[in-house]
Short mmCIF file of C-alpha atoms and ligand atoms in Angstrom, two decimals:
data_model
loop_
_atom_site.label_atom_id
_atom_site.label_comp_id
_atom_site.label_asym_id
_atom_site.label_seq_id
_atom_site.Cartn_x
_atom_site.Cartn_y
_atom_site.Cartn_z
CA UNK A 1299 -14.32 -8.81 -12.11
CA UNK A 1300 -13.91 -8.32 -7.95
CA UNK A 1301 -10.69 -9.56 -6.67
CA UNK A 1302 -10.18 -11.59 -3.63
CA UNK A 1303 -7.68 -9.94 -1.89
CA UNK A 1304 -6.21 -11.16 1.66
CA UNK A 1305 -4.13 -8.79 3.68
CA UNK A 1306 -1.01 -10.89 5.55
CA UNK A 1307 0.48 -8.61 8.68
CA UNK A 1308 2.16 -9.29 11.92
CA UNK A 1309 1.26 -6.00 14.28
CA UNK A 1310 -0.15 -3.10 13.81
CA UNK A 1311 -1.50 -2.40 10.23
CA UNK A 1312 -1.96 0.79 9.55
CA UNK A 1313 -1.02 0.06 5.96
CA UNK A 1314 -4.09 -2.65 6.36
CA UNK A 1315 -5.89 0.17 7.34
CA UNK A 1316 -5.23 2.34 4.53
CA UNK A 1317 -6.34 -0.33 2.25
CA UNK A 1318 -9.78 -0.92 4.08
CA UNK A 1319 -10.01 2.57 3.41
CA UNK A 1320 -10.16 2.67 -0.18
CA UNK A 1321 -12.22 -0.19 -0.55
CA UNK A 1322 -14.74 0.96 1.41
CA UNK A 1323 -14.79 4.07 -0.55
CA UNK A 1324 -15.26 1.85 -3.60
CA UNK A 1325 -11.39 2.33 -5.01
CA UNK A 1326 -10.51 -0.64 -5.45
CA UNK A 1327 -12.30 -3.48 -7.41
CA UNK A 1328 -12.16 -5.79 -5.03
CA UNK A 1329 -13.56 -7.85 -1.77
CA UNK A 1330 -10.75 -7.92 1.34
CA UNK A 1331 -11.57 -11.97 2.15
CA UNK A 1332 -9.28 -12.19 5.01
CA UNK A 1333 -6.39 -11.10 7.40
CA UNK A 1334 -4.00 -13.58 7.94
CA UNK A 1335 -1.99 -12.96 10.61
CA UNK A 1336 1.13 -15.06 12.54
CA UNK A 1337 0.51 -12.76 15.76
CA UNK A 1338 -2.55 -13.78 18.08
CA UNK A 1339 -2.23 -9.85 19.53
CA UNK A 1340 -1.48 -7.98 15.98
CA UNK A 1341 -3.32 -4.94 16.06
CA UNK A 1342 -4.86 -5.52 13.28
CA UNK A 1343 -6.52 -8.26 13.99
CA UNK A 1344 -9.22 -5.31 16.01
CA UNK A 1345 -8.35 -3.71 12.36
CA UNK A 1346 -10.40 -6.20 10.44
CA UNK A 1347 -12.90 -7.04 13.13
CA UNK A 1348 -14.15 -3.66 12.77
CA UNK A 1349 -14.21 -3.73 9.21
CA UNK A 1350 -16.36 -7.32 9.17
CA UNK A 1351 -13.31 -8.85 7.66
CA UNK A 1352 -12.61 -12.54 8.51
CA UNK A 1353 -9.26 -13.15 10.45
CA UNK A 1354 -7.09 -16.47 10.15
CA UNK A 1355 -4.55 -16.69 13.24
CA UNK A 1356 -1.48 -18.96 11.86
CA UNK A 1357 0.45 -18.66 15.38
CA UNK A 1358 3.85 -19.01 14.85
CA UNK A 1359 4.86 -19.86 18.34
CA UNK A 1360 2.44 -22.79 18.49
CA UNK A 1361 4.35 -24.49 15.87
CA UNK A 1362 7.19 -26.68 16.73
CA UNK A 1363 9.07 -25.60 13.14
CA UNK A 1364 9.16 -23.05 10.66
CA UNK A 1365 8.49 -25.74 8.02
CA UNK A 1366 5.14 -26.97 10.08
CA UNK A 1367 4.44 -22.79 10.40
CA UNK A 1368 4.92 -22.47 6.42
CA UNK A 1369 2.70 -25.39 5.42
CA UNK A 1370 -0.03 -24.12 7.38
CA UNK A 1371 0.29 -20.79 6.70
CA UNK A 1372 0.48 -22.25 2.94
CA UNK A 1373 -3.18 -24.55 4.02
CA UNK A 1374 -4.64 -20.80 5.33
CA UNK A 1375 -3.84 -19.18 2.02
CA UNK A 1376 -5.57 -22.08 -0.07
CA UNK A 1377 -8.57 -21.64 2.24
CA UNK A 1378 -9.11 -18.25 1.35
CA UNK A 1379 -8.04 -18.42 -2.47
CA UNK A 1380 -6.83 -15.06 -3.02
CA UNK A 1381 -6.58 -13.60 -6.18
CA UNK A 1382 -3.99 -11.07 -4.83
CA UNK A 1383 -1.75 -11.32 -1.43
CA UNK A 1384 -1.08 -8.47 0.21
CA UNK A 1385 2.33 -8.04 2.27
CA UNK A 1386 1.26 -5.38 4.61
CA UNK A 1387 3.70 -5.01 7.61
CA UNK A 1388 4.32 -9.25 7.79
CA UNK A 1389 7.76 -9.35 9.65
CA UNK A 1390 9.12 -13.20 8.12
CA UNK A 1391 10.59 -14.06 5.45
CA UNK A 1392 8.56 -16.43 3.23
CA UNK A 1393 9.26 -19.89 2.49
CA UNK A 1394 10.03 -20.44 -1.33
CA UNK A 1395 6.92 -22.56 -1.48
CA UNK A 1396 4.49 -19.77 -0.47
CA UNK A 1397 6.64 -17.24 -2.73
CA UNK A 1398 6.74 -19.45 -5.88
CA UNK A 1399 3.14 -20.56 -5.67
CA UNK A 1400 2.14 -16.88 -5.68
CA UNK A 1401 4.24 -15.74 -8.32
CA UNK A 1402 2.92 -12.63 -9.97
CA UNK A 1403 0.12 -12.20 -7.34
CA UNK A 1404 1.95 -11.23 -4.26
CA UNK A 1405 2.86 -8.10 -3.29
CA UNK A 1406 5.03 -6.09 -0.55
CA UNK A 1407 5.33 -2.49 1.17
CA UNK A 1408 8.84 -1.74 2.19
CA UNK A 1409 9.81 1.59 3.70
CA UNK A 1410 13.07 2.48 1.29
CA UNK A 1411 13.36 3.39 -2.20
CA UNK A 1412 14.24 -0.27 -3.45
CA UNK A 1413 17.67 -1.52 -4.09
CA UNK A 1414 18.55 0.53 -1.52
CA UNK A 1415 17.91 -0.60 2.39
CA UNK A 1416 16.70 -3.48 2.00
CA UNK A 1417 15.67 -5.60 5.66
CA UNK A 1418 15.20 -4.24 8.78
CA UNK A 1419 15.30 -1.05 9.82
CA UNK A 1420 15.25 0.75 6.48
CA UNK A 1421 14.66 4.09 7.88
CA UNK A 1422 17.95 3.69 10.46
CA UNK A 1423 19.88 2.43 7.18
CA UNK A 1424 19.02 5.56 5.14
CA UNK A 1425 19.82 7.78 8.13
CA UNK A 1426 22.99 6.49 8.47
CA UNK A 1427 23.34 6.45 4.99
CA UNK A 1428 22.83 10.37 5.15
CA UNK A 1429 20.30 10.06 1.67
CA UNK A 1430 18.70 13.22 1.12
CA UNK A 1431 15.38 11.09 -0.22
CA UNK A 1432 13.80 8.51 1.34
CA UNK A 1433 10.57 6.99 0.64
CA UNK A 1434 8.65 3.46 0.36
CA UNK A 1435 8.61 0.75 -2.63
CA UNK A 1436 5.49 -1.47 -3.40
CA UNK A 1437 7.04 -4.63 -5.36
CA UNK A 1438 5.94 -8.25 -6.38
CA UNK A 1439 7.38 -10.68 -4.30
CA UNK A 1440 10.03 -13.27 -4.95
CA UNK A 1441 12.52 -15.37 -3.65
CA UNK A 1442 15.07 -12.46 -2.72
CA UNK A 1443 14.84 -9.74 -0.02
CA UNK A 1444 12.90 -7.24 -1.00
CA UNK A 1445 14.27 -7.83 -4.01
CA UNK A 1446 11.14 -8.35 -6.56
CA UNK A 1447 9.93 -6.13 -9.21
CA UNK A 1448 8.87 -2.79 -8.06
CA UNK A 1449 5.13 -1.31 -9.04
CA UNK A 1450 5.71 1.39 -7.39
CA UNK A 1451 7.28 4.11 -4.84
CA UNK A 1452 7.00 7.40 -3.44
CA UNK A 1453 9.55 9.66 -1.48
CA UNK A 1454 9.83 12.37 0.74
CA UNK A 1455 12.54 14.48 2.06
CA UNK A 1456 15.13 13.61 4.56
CA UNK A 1457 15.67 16.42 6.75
CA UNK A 1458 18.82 17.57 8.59
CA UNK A 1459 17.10 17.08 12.48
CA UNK A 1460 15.03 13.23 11.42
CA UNK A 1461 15.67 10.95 13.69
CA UNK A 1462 14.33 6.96 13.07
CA UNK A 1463 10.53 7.97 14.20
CA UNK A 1464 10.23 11.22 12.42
CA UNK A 1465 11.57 9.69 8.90
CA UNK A 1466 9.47 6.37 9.26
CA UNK A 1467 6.34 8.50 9.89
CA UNK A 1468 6.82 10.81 7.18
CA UNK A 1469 7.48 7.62 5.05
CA UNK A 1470 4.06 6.05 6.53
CA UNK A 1471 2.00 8.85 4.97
CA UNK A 1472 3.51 7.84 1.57
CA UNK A 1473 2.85 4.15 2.47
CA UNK A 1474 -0.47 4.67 2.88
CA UNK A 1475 -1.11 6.19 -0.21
CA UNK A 1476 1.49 3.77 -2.31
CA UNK A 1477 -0.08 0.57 -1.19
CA UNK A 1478 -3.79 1.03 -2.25
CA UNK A 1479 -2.71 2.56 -5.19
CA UNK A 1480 -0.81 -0.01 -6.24
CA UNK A 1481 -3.56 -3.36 -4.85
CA UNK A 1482 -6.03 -0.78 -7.35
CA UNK A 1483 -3.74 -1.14 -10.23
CA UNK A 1484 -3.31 -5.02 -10.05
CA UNK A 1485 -7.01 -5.24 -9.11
CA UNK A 1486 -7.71 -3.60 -12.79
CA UNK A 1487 -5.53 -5.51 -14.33
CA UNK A 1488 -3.91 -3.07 -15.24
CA UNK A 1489 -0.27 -4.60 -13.75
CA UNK A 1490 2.46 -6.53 -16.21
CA UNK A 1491 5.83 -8.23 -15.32
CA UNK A 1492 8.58 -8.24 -18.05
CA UNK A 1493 11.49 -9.55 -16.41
CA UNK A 1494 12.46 -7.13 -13.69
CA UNK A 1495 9.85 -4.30 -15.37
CA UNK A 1496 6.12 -3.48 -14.37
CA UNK A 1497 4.38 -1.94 -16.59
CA UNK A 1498 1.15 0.13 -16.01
CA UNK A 1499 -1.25 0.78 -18.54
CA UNK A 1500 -3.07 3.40 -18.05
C1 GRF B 2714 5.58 -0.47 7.44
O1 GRF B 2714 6.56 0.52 7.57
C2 GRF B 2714 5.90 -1.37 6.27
O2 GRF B 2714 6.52 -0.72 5.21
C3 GRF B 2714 6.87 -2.34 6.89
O3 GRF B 2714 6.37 -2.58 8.18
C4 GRF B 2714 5.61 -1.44 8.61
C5 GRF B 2714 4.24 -1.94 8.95
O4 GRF B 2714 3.42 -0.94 9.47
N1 GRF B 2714 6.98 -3.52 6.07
P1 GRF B 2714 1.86 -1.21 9.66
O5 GRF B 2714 1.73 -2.53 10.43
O6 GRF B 2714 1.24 -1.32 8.31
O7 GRF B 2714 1.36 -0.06 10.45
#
């Protein structure tokens, strides 16, 4: 059956991109019912507008708490009743309501090969880590950093001359790739948590 999936990002969202992408060339079972967004001037908010995708703004400067921000970011979620919730580029940390209540259907892109670099600035971490690979980690959400079960990841190289920008856009490429992939696989069904585990079937 088609999935309602909503998209959550704070800027740019290229990685929302990617996954308009594949479902418009029928890859993934399933409709894209919003972007939810906490920036008014996210770039992909123009992202979705193109793509005839309803956008929800849930401002978070217009709110006068975090709390008041959560609960209506939690309200804009209900709205929509998403099947899947895609983390794609959202810079907060969740509140443990939002996280518990999508359990099992929430995922997130992070730009490190989970445990490692978890945060901000993954790419600066692994530099300074000097790692040799480097890559990006799709996982279901839960109450720790980065921390939840991981579907998926892909790596590339770190080279001797990266610097922050040339590492986080070789990792991008992979992103792009990692995230539809993995939305397809949950979309199937095809996705199943035991304990810190995924397993695909294929
Ligand atoms: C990506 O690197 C993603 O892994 C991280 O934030 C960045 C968002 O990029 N969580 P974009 O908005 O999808 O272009």
């Amino acid at each position: 059956m088609t999935k309602r999936i909503v998209v959550v990002a704070s800027g740019r969202g290229s990685n929302f991109q990617a996954i308009i992408g594949a479902l418009q060339r029928g890859n993934i079972p399933a409709e894209c019912v919003a972007l939810v967004t906490d920036n008014p001037k996210a770039y992909a908010i123009e992202r979705a507008e193109a793509a005839n995708i309803p956008v929800v703004v849930v401002d978070y400067g217009s709110f006068a708490t975090r709390e008041l921000y959560e609960q209506a970011l939690l309200a804009a979620l209900h709205e929509v009743r998403p099947d899947l919730v895609i983390l794609a580029g959202y810079m907060r940390i969740l509140g443990s309501a939002i996280v518990r209540e999508y359990a099992g259907k929430m995922v997130n892109i992070h730009p490190a090969l989970l445990p490692s670099f978890t945060g901000l600035h993954a790419q600066r971490q692994a530099l300074e880590q000097g790692v040799k690979l480097a890559g990006c980690t799709v996982h279901f959400v839960d109450e720790s950093l980065d921390g939840g079960p991981i579907i998926l990841q892909r790596c590339v190289r770190v080279m001797d001359d990266d610097d922050e920008d040339t590492l986080a856009n070789r990792i991008l490429i992979q992103e792009h790739l990692a995230l539809p992939e993995a939305v397809r696989l949950f979309c199937e069904d095809r996705l199943s948590i035991e304990g810190r585990k995924v397993r695909t079937r294929m």
